[in-house]
Amino acid sequence: METNGAFQRPTLIADHPVAHQAVDLDGLVGDSPFSYCRGKLLSALPQMGIVISCRDLCDRAIFDEIIGRYAQKFPGSDRRAIVSMWTLYYFSMLTIAPSVHMFVHRIGLSLEIDRLSLVCNEQTGEPEAFVMSGRPDVTTDPAGELHRLMLGHAEPIIAAIAANAGVAPKLLWNNVAAYLSWILKEIAHRHEPVFVEGGLALLEEAQWPGGGRNPMFGMIRIARQQCGLEFVRRKVCCLRYNLPGVGGCGEACPLPEGRH
């Protein structure tokens, strides 16, 4: 948080009086500029909504049931665009709040696909929150936590959705990269760039730490308008412009028809 041009020290989980017990993640965020993270990572089952193990979403029948509910918002539309739009909600929750807690508060979270459950709206199937089975803890390696999140959750869920719904893995990884790039830059702006250097490396380097191809490499590009202004553009279109009533991504879209 910026105060009179100076950076204010964020609240760290190590400062919390019950750091190694139950941690109020929403309380740590409070009314800060990251208040939109509240209610996205739950420690108990909610009273409303459908709760599904994230691992179970890899089952084609279960995934089709959820997407079938969501598809009722867009009758007759391209199913690939519907699935992509649904994953935009999913991946925004998987990247934004966790990144804030990892990099700002130095919290380690158990976010592997077998450790989380998804809360969906009962009527629309729209993702609303995650329920965690593990307790938050102190971390000194937020970039390592983020890398584990990508390998332990994003990678298997993307592989399953691509196989079961016929959506290109590159599109799904670009959905992840778009939100991850945005929130890491927000953190850098609100605090200091050094906070997120290791996280940005997961977007900017061709190899994962320890080896292996980085599927997010090159997915977010810097483009330049005729006036010289720089802006961020995706490599792969998310297809949302094909859905009625859903606005395009503006200049962020790689396709001219998706910029409306």
XYZ file of C-alpha atoms in Angstrom:
260
model
C 0.000 0.000 0.000
C 1.342 3.435 -0.909
C 1.337 6.164 1.731
C 2.591 9.669 0.868
C 4.793 8.222 -1.869
C 6.473 5.718 0.462
C 5.953 1.979 0.468
C 4.261 0.629 3.568
C 5.430 -2.705 4.936
C 2.777 -5.374 4.274
C 1.362 -7.595 6.979
C 3.296 -10.873 6.999
C 1.849 -14.137 8.222
C 4.817 -14.416 10.609
C 3.460 -11.314 12.367
C 0.108 -13.000 12.906
C -0.498 -14.138 16.510
C -1.667 -17.560 15.336
C 0.679 -17.908 12.391
C 0.914 -21.675 12.655
C -2.731 -22.252 13.489
C -5.867 -21.025 11.742
C -5.086 -17.852 9.788
C -7.777 -15.385 8.756
C -6.745 -14.766 5.159
C -9.576 -12.305 4.595
C -8.506 -10.432 7.714
C -4.961 -10.108 6.411
C -6.264 -8.575 3.197
C -8.749 -6.334 5.013
C -9.684 -3.151 3.159
C -6.356 -2.955 1.343
C -6.142 -2.468 -2.436
C -6.341 -6.272 -2.633
C -9.708 -6.483 -0.863
C -11.155 -8.235 -3.933
C -9.299 -11.350 -2.713
C -11.683 -11.748 0.213
C -13.948 -14.772 0.098
C -11.956 -16.621 -2.572
C -9.955 -19.002 -0.356
C -12.139 -20.595 2.309
C -11.173 -22.768 5.266
C -14.683 -24.189 5.770
C -17.533 -25.322 3.558
C -19.925 -22.524 2.569
C -23.651 -22.672 3.233
C -24.531 -22.150 -0.417
C -23.315 -23.552 -3.718
C -22.057 -26.825 -5.131
C -18.751 -28.078 -3.723
C -16.670 -30.358 -5.950
C -13.208 -31.752 -5.434
C -10.919 -30.097 -7.971
C -9.543 -33.535 -8.805
C -13.066 -34.654 -9.702
C -13.233 -31.900 -12.329
C -10.789 -34.030 -14.315
C -13.629 -36.527 -14.776
C -15.341 -35.799 -18.101
C -18.880 -36.516 -16.845
C -18.535 -34.245 -13.808
C -16.936 -31.452 -15.813
C -19.634 -31.713 -18.483
C -22.328 -31.406 -15.801
C -20.840 -28.156 -14.492
C -20.207 -26.710 -17.950
C -23.738 -27.712 -18.943
C -25.119 -25.451 -16.216
C -22.834 -22.607 -17.220
C -23.654 -23.037 -20.915
C -27.318 -22.191 -20.231
C -26.197 -18.534 -20.056
C -25.093 -18.745 -23.706
C -27.518 -20.994 -25.624
C -26.243 -22.067 -29.007
C -22.774 -20.590 -28.508
C -19.385 -22.118 -29.312
C -18.672 -24.613 -26.523
C -14.944 -23.878 -26.655
C -15.671 -20.229 -25.880
C -18.000 -21.267 -23.042
C -15.381 -23.535 -21.499
C -12.689 -20.879 -21.882
C -14.896 -18.260 -20.222
C -15.599 -20.630 -17.327
C -11.884 -21.228 -16.855
C -11.270 -17.470 -16.737
C -13.222 -17.428 -13.469
C -11.421 -20.553 -12.258
C -7.915 -19.364 -13.073
C -8.514 -15.865 -11.750
C -9.250 -17.413 -8.345
C -6.316 -19.813 -8.651
C -3.807 -17.034 -9.361
C -4.925 -13.676 -7.929
C -5.659 -14.282 -4.232
C -2.935 -16.952 -3.863
C -0.332 -14.614 -5.402
C -1.286 -11.808 -3.033
C -0.941 -14.098 -0.019
C 2.275 -15.708 -1.250
C 4.136 -12.567 -2.306
C 2.660 -9.867 -0.060
C 1.971 -11.778 3.162
C 4.541 -14.551 2.657
C 1.982 -17.299 3.160
C 2.470 -20.845 1.943
C -0.781 -22.440 0.779
C -1.627 -26.051 -0.031
C -3.245 -25.500 -3.419
C -2.478 -28.744 -5.208
C -5.396 -30.163 -7.154
C -5.970 -32.875 -4.526
C -6.023 -30.332 -1.693
C -8.704 -27.962 -2.999
C -12.416 -28.108 -3.665
C -14.289 -25.740 -5.941
C -17.438 -23.875 -4.923
C -19.755 -23.296 -7.879
C -22.964 -21.347 -8.135
C -25.762 -23.902 -7.915
C -27.732 -22.427 -10.812
C -25.029 -21.250 -13.224
C -22.085 -23.492 -12.376
C -19.887 -20.384 -12.216
C -16.785 -20.749 -10.010
C -17.071 -18.663 -6.834
C -14.387 -19.803 -4.373
C -12.015 -22.565 -3.332
C -12.185 -24.525 -0.089
C -8.756 -25.440 1.286
C -8.009 -28.636 3.177
C -4.576 -27.559 4.415
C -3.597 -24.769 6.800
C -1.611 -21.723 5.677
C 1.946 -21.473 6.914
C 4.954 -19.176 6.696
C 6.987 -19.266 3.483
C 10.299 -17.689 2.571
C 10.020 -18.785 -1.060
C 6.847 -17.367 -2.643
C 8.123 -18.028 -6.171
C 8.646 -21.670 -5.235
C 5.090 -21.796 -3.857
C 3.777 -20.362 -7.125
C 5.769 -22.862 -9.167
C 4.299 -25.710 -7.111
C 0.830 -24.283 -7.744
C 1.450 -24.316 -11.490
C 2.781 -27.888 -11.486
C 0.441 -29.303 -8.862
C -2.812 -27.719 -9.982
C -2.746 -25.684 -13.182
C -0.927 -28.356 -15.169
C -3.218 -31.323 -14.374
C -6.469 -29.360 -14.625
C -5.445 -27.875 -17.976
C -4.485 -31.286 -19.328
C -7.867 -32.688 -18.276
C -9.952 -29.782 -19.619
C -8.062 -29.827 -22.914
C -8.665 -33.566 -23.297
C -12.293 -33.535 -22.172
C -13.524 -30.303 -23.761
C -11.432 -29.994 -26.913
C -9.919 -26.642 -25.915
C -6.291 -26.033 -26.854
C -3.885 -26.211 -23.899
C -2.187 -23.025 -25.183
C -5.440 -21.115 -24.804
C -5.891 -22.356 -21.242
C -2.295 -21.575 -20.263
C -2.743 -18.102 -21.724
C -5.798 -17.661 -19.496
C -3.607 -18.508 -16.504
C -0.758 -16.280 -17.666
C -3.032 -13.291 -18.263
C -4.273 -13.182 -14.668
C -0.903 -14.094 -13.192
C 0.868 -11.344 -15.123
C -1.746 -8.788 -14.080
C -1.699 -9.545 -10.352
C 2.091 -9.757 -10.090
C 2.393 -6.337 -11.719
C -0.295 -5.008 -9.385
C 1.709 -6.248 -6.402
C 4.855 -4.658 -7.816
C 2.990 -1.377 -8.244
C 1.444 -1.403 -4.773
C 4.644 -2.473 -3.022
C 7.995 -2.956 -4.767
C 9.060 -4.825 -7.924
C 11.501 -6.933 -5.912
C 8.495 -8.553 -4.211
C 7.559 -10.444 -7.385
C 10.783 -10.928 -9.331
C 10.719 -14.698 -8.878
C 7.066 -14.863 -9.853
C 7.557 -12.867 -13.048
C 10.372 -15.234 -13.996
C 7.734 -17.976 -14.261
C 6.196 -15.981 -17.109
C 9.352 -14.709 -18.750
C 11.686 -17.702 -18.841
C 11.441 -20.522 -21.385
C 12.156 -23.267 -18.839
C 10.553 -24.077 -15.509
C 12.864 -23.945 -12.494
C 14.598 -27.311 -12.424
C 13.963 -27.934 -16.118
C 11.012 -28.612 -18.386
C 9.308 -26.369 -20.936
C 7.393 -23.428 -19.497
C 3.961 -23.397 -21.212
C 3.393 -19.756 -20.186
C 6.545 -18.487 -21.856
C 5.709 -15.905 -24.523
C 1.984 -15.971 -23.753
C 1.986 -12.323 -22.631
C 3.574 -9.879 -25.051
C 4.325 -6.192 -25.013
C 2.855 -4.389 -28.037
C 3.081 -0.753 -29.021
C 0.423 1.591 -30.374
C 1.206 4.051 -33.177
C 1.520 6.810 -30.575
C 4.255 4.839 -28.858
C 2.207 3.710 -25.846
C 3.024 0.174 -24.746
C 0.342 -2.320 -23.712
C 0.012 -6.012 -22.928
C -1.384 -8.432 -25.509
C -2.174 -12.131 -25.275
C -0.642 -14.621 -27.700
C -3.779 -16.797 -27.931
C -7.336 -15.445 -27.984
C -9.617 -16.594 -25.160
C -12.640 -16.644 -27.562
C -14.872 -14.681 -25.182
C -15.886 -12.333 -27.994
C -17.938 -15.234 -29.399
C -20.300 -15.142 -26.416
C -23.367 -12.890 -26.540
C -23.339 -10.102 -23.985
C -19.648 -10.577 -23.135
C -17.303 -7.755 -24.069
C -14.038 -8.351 -25.851
C -10.590 -7.828 -24.356
C -9.778 -4.589 -26.158
C -6.167 -4.200 -27.271
C -5.192 -7.234 -25.168
C -6.780 -9.554 -27.756
C -4.516 -10.838 -30.552
C -7.484 -10.927 -32.966
C -8.991 -7.710 -34.402
C -12.531 -9.093 -34.003
C -11.934 -9.664 -30.285
C -10.990 -6.052 -29.515
C -14.522 -4.646 -29.486
